[in-house]
């Protein structure tokens, strides 16, 4: 059991009778020092209470092992799940990930990027706010730090974008809903990021292709509180009789969760049985979508492939040490998940 505390690596090196560079080399890779030296250091660890601060060790390296992960709203279980998977892949690759939330604030997003730059990260996985992001600040950051964008694509920013194919997924949903019942209207999310506009465009193109008139219901409100917006605006639409179809395709699952609550309050039964007056579907396969009542039909994003390929791409960029390369965009297909709501 450790008996004595030491304050830093210099003091530990003096106590163990080994040079400070050799101690540092040991903590980076124990097998990189001679067996006799390793034995001396490990005996000292048994006696003295000391473990190096990994972030401080990183700052003394030419290339740190820190990875920054930035999401627009960590209170969103969708982004929490994305961040969780990115973190584990970074850890598996031997990096130290730190996750930040910009909370939907472009000013705070800038502050996070400035903080990350001071940490000298090896790279950054960035899910930007999108439409309101400070493009010029983000461009300057990405010139200095290897950066991969995920979820929301800002054209020309970062060395790569990894995300979901919104046109494939919305076409998949529209095809299924038209095939299985009345063609859907689109209950649209606030345009907080590029995905909102892409999903609206993809919905309209799919409806045109099938010979149906697109019907987009735009909601009032802004920000990331999608459940509250879906509930409030859903009640308005239902009370005012503005639905143009008995099938409602929501542009994300969080909006659909709010709409399901509004439908219940307005006395509508949602589902696929004969006694139901509405069908409702969403997009993303939000972690809670299987537990709504009824469970939500949705387009599932390929979380694993997006997380794995994002980290693999960032590791390649780090290994290239910032060499110039063409920006890459990689989109993964989504999967139709049929549940009780549609």
Short mmCIF file of C-alpha atoms in Angstrom, two decimals, residues 19-287:
data_model
loop_
_atom_site.label_atom_id
_atom_site.label_comp_id
_atom_site.label_asym_id
_atom_site.label_seq_id
_atom_site.Cartn_x
_atom_site.Cartn_y
_atom_site.Cartn_z
CA UNK A 19 15.59 10.15 -14.57
CA UNK A 20 12.46 12.14 -15.26
CA UNK A 21 12.51 11.39 -19.06
CA UNK A 22 12.79 7.68 -18.31
CA UNK A 23 9.83 7.84 -15.90
CA UNK A 24 7.82 9.68 -18.54
CA UNK A 25 8.78 7.06 -21.10
CA UNK A 26 7.62 4.32 -18.70
CA UNK A 27 4.18 5.88 -18.21
CA UNK A 28 3.78 6.24 -21.95
CA UNK A 29 4.75 2.58 -22.55
CA UNK A 30 6.13 0.39 -19.68
CA UNK A 31 7.74 -2.01 -22.16
CA UNK A 32 9.83 0.80 -23.65
CA UNK A 33 12.23 0.86 -20.68
CA UNK A 34 14.69 -1.85 -19.54
CA UNK A 35 13.33 -4.56 -17.27
CA UNK A 36 15.56 -3.52 -14.35
CA UNK A 37 14.45 0.11 -14.68
CA UNK A 38 10.82 -0.94 -14.95
CA UNK A 39 11.18 -3.00 -11.77
CA UNK A 40 12.67 -0.02 -9.90
CA UNK A 41 9.81 2.28 -11.02
CA UNK A 42 7.14 -0.25 -10.11
CA UNK A 43 8.64 -0.77 -6.65
CA UNK A 44 8.52 3.00 -6.16
CA UNK A 45 4.85 3.02 -7.24
CA UNK A 46 4.11 0.54 -4.47
CA UNK A 47 5.69 2.87 -1.94
CA UNK A 48 4.66 6.30 -3.17
CA UNK A 49 1.16 7.52 -3.99
CA UNK A 50 1.59 8.89 -7.48
CA UNK A 51 -0.12 8.64 -10.86
CA UNK A 52 0.56 11.10 -13.69
CA UNK A 53 -2.15 13.44 -14.94
CA UNK A 54 -2.78 12.12 -18.48
CA UNK A 55 -3.81 15.55 -19.76
CA UNK A 56 -0.65 17.15 -18.39
CA UNK A 57 1.45 14.39 -19.92
CA UNK A 58 -0.30 15.00 -23.24
CA UNK A 59 0.53 18.70 -23.21
CA UNK A 60 4.25 17.85 -23.12
CA UNK A 61 4.01 15.72 -26.24
CA UNK A 62 4.41 17.03 -29.74
CA UNK A 63 1.11 15.35 -30.57
CA UNK A 64 -1.37 14.92 -27.74
CA UNK A 65 -3.75 12.00 -27.26
CA UNK A 66 -6.70 14.33 -26.58
CA UNK A 67 -9.75 14.16 -28.84
CA UNK A 68 -12.53 16.74 -28.62
CA UNK A 69 -16.14 15.71 -29.30
CA UNK A 70 -18.60 18.57 -29.77
CA UNK A 71 -22.38 18.12 -30.03
CA UNK A 72 -25.03 20.84 -30.36
CA UNK A 73 -27.19 19.70 -27.44
CA UNK A 74 -26.10 16.98 -25.03
CA UNK A 75 -29.58 16.98 -23.42
CA UNK A 76 -30.86 15.37 -26.63
CA UNK A 77 -30.65 11.58 -26.11
CA UNK A 78 -29.90 11.22 -29.83
CA UNK A 79 -26.71 13.27 -29.51
CA UNK A 80 -25.90 11.67 -26.16
CA UNK A 81 -25.97 8.29 -27.91
CA UNK A 82 -23.85 9.60 -30.79
CA UNK A 83 -21.30 11.03 -28.33
CA UNK A 84 -21.25 7.80 -26.31
CA UNK A 85 -20.37 5.71 -29.35
CA UNK A 86 -17.76 8.20 -30.56
CA UNK A 87 -16.15 8.24 -27.11
CA UNK A 88 -15.82 4.46 -26.96
CA UNK A 89 -14.30 4.26 -30.43
CA UNK A 90 -11.77 6.95 -29.50
CA UNK A 91 -10.88 5.07 -26.30
CA UNK A 92 -10.44 1.85 -28.29
CA UNK A 93 -7.98 3.71 -30.53
CA UNK A 94 -5.97 4.82 -27.49
CA UNK A 95 -7.18 8.43 -27.30
CA UNK A 96 -8.62 10.47 -24.42
CA UNK A 97 -11.98 11.91 -25.56
CA UNK A 98 -13.68 14.89 -23.93
CA UNK A 99 -17.27 15.76 -24.89
CA UNK A 100 -18.61 19.31 -25.01
CA UNK A 101 -22.15 20.61 -25.62
CA UNK A 102 -22.71 23.94 -27.35
CA UNK A 103 -26.32 23.99 -26.03
CA UNK A 104 -27.58 25.37 -29.32
CA UNK A 105 -25.60 28.60 -28.83
CA UNK A 106 -23.30 29.72 -31.67
CA UNK A 107 -21.36 31.92 -29.22
CA UNK A 108 -20.75 28.98 -26.91
CA UNK A 109 -19.76 26.83 -29.88
CA UNK A 110 -17.04 29.40 -30.66
CA UNK A 111 -15.90 29.36 -27.00
CA UNK A 112 -15.62 25.57 -27.10
CA UNK A 113 -13.51 25.66 -30.27
CA UNK A 114 -11.20 28.25 -28.66
CA UNK A 115 -10.88 26.10 -25.53
CA UNK A 116 -10.16 23.01 -27.60
CA UNK A 117 -7.46 24.80 -29.54
CA UNK A 118 -5.74 25.71 -26.26
CA UNK A 119 -5.81 22.00 -25.29
CA UNK A 120 -3.83 21.11 -28.42
CA UNK A 121 -6.05 18.15 -29.34
CA UNK A 122 -4.89 15.53 -31.80
CA UNK A 123 -8.23 16.03 -33.55
CA UNK A 124 -11.88 16.93 -33.16
CA UNK A 125 -15.19 15.24 -34.01
CA UNK A 126 -17.64 18.10 -34.51
CA UNK A 127 -21.44 17.94 -34.80
CA UNK A 128 -22.06 21.63 -35.52
CA UNK A 129 -25.17 23.63 -34.66
CA UNK A 130 -25.44 24.25 -38.36
CA UNK A 131 -27.28 27.23 -39.79
CA UNK A 132 -26.22 29.66 -37.03
CA UNK A 133 -22.63 28.40 -36.61
CA UNK A 134 -19.89 30.99 -37.06
CA UNK A 135 -18.55 29.75 -40.39
CA UNK A 136 -15.43 31.94 -40.52
CA UNK A 137 -14.38 30.95 -36.99
CA UNK A 138 -15.00 27.28 -37.77
CA UNK A 139 -12.98 27.49 -40.99
CA UNK A 140 -10.02 29.01 -39.12
CA UNK A 141 -10.23 26.30 -36.45
CA UNK A 142 -10.32 23.47 -38.99
CA UNK A 143 -7.19 24.81 -40.71
CA UNK A 144 -5.29 24.34 -37.44
CA UNK A 145 -6.88 21.16 -36.02
CA UNK A 146 -7.79 17.92 -37.90
CA UNK A 147 -11.59 17.98 -37.81
CA UNK A 148 -14.30 15.58 -38.97
CA UNK A 149 -17.90 16.81 -39.10
CA UNK A 150 -20.69 14.44 -38.11
CA UNK A 151 -24.51 14.64 -38.32
CA UNK A 152 -24.84 18.13 -39.87
CA UNK A 153 -22.85 19.03 -42.96
CA UNK A 154 -21.57 22.58 -43.44
CA UNK A 155 -20.20 22.59 -46.96
CA UNK A 156 -16.44 23.05 -47.16
CA UNK A 157 -15.82 22.89 -43.40
CA UNK A 158 -13.48 20.26 -41.96
CA UNK A 159 -11.51 17.59 -43.76
CA UNK A 160 -14.47 15.21 -43.96
CA UNK A 161 -18.18 14.84 -43.24
CA UNK A 162 -19.71 11.57 -42.05
CA UNK A 163 -23.47 11.33 -41.72
CA UNK A 164 -26.80 9.93 -42.71
CA UNK A 165 -28.28 10.03 -46.25
CA UNK A 166 -31.41 12.10 -45.71
CA UNK A 167 -32.62 11.62 -49.28
CA UNK A 168 -32.40 7.84 -49.01
CA UNK A 169 -34.16 7.77 -45.63
CA UNK A 170 -37.00 10.16 -46.49
CA UNK A 171 -37.63 8.34 -49.77
CA UNK A 172 -37.70 5.06 -47.82
CA UNK A 173 -40.26 6.46 -45.35
CA UNK A 174 -42.49 8.07 -48.00
CA UNK A 175 -42.49 4.89 -50.10
CA UNK A 176 -43.52 2.78 -47.12
CA UNK A 177 -46.20 5.17 -45.87
CA UNK A 178 -47.75 5.55 -49.33
CA UNK A 179 -47.66 1.81 -49.88
CA UNK A 180 -49.30 1.04 -46.54
CA UNK A 181 -51.89 3.81 -46.32
CA UNK A 182 -52.70 7.42 -47.06
CA UNK A 183 -49.74 9.50 -48.42
CA UNK A 184 -48.13 11.50 -45.63
CA UNK A 185 -47.94 15.20 -44.90
CA UNK A 186 -44.65 16.42 -43.42
CA UNK A 187 -44.68 17.92 -39.90
CA UNK A 188 -41.44 19.87 -40.21
CA UNK A 189 -38.81 20.53 -37.55
CA UNK A 190 -37.50 24.09 -37.04
CA UNK A 191 -34.58 24.66 -39.47
CA UNK A 192 -31.85 24.62 -36.81
CA UNK A 193 -29.40 22.68 -38.98
CA UNK A 194 -29.01 21.57 -42.62
CA UNK A 195 -30.82 18.27 -41.97
CA UNK A 196 -34.17 20.07 -41.65
CA UNK A 197 -34.03 21.57 -45.14
CA UNK A 198 -32.63 18.39 -46.70
CA UNK A 199 -35.39 16.26 -45.22
CA UNK A 200 -38.07 18.67 -46.48
CA UNK A 201 -36.56 18.64 -49.96
CA UNK A 202 -36.21 14.86 -49.91
CA UNK A 203 -39.84 14.45 -48.80
CA UNK A 204 -41.08 16.71 -51.60
CA UNK A 205 -39.03 14.89 -54.23
CA UNK A 206 -40.28 11.49 -53.05
CA UNK A 207 -43.91 12.62 -53.11
CA UNK A 208 -43.48 14.09 -56.62
CA UNK A 209 -41.89 10.88 -57.82
CA UNK A 210 -44.89 8.88 -56.62
CA UNK A 211 -47.37 11.30 -58.17
CA UNK A 212 -48.61 12.86 -54.90
CA UNK A 213 -48.86 16.50 -53.92
CA UNK A 214 -46.37 17.35 -51.16
CA UNK A 215 -47.91 18.95 -48.07
CA UNK A 216 -45.48 20.56 -45.60
CA UNK A 217 -46.76 21.80 -42.24
CA UNK A 218 -44.28 24.36 -40.93
CA UNK A 219 -44.17 24.90 -37.18
CA UNK A 220 -43.52 28.04 -35.20
CA UNK A 221 -40.62 28.15 -32.77
CA UNK A 222 -36.88 27.75 -32.76
CA UNK A 223 -34.22 26.02 -30.71
CA UNK A 224 -33.68 22.41 -29.75
CA UNK A 225 -36.68 21.77 -27.48
CA UNK A 226 -38.33 19.62 -30.16
CA UNK A 227 -40.69 17.65 -27.90
CA UNK A 228 -42.25 20.87 -26.56
CA UNK A 229 -42.48 22.32 -30.08
CA UNK A 230 -44.04 19.12 -31.43
CA UNK A 231 -46.59 19.07 -28.60
CA UNK A 232 -47.52 22.76 -28.79
CA UNK A 233 -47.66 23.02 -32.57
CA UNK A 234 -49.27 19.60 -32.90
CA UNK A 235 -52.17 20.71 -30.69
CA UNK A 236 -52.62 23.82 -32.84
CA UNK A 237 -52.64 21.85 -36.07
CA UNK A 238 -55.11 19.30 -34.74
CA UNK A 239 -57.43 21.85 -33.12
CA UNK A 240 -57.45 24.04 -36.23
CA UNK A 241 -58.02 21.09 -38.57
CA UNK A 242 -54.91 21.87 -40.63
CA UNK A 243 -53.79 18.28 -41.19
CA UNK A 244 -53.97 17.44 -44.88
CA UNK A 245 -53.55 13.71 -44.33
CA UNK A 246 -54.27 11.08 -41.72
CA UNK A 247 -50.61 10.06 -42.03
CA UNK A 248 -48.08 12.41 -40.43
CA UNK A 249 -44.35 12.08 -41.14
CA UNK A 250 -42.35 14.10 -38.59
CA UNK A 251 -38.90 15.21 -39.66
CA UNK A 252 -37.33 13.84 -36.47
CA UNK A 253 -38.36 11.50 -33.66
CA UNK A 254 -38.25 14.13 -30.92
CA UNK A 255 -40.81 16.19 -32.84
CA UNK A 256 -42.88 13.01 -33.31
CA UNK A 257 -42.79 12.29 -29.56
CA UNK A 258 -44.32 15.72 -28.91
CA UNK A 259 -46.90 15.19 -31.66
CA UNK A 260 -47.93 11.82 -30.19
CA UNK A 261 -48.60 13.56 -26.86
CA UNK A 262 -50.67 16.24 -28.63
CA UNK A 263 -52.68 13.60 -30.50
CA UNK A 264 -53.50 11.85 -27.24
CA UNK A 265 -54.63 15.10 -25.61
CA UNK A 266 -56.76 15.95 -28.65
CA UNK A 267 -58.53 12.58 -28.47
CA UNK A 268 -56.91 10.91 -31.47
CA UNK A 269 -55.82 7.28 -31.41
CA UNK A 270 -52.58 6.70 -33.30
CA UNK A 271 -51.71 3.38 -34.89
CA UNK A 272 -52.46 0.91 -37.67
CA UNK A 273 -55.63 -0.78 -36.40
CA UNK A 274 -59.10 0.06 -37.78
CA UNK A 275 -60.06 2.12 -34.73
CA UNK A 276 -57.12 4.53 -35.19
CA UNK A 277 -57.61 7.98 -36.73
CA UNK A 278 -53.94 8.86 -37.35
CA UNK A 279 -50.65 7.27 -38.33
CA UNK A 280 -47.42 8.94 -37.17
CA UNK A 281 -43.82 8.24 -38.19
CA UNK A 282 -40.49 9.87 -37.41
CA UNK A 283 -36.81 9.83 -38.30
CA UNK A 284 -33.54 8.91 -36.50
CA UNK A 285 -34.54 5.93 -34.29
CA UNK A 286 -34.17 8.08 -31.18
CA UNK A 287 -33.27 5.87 -28.17
#
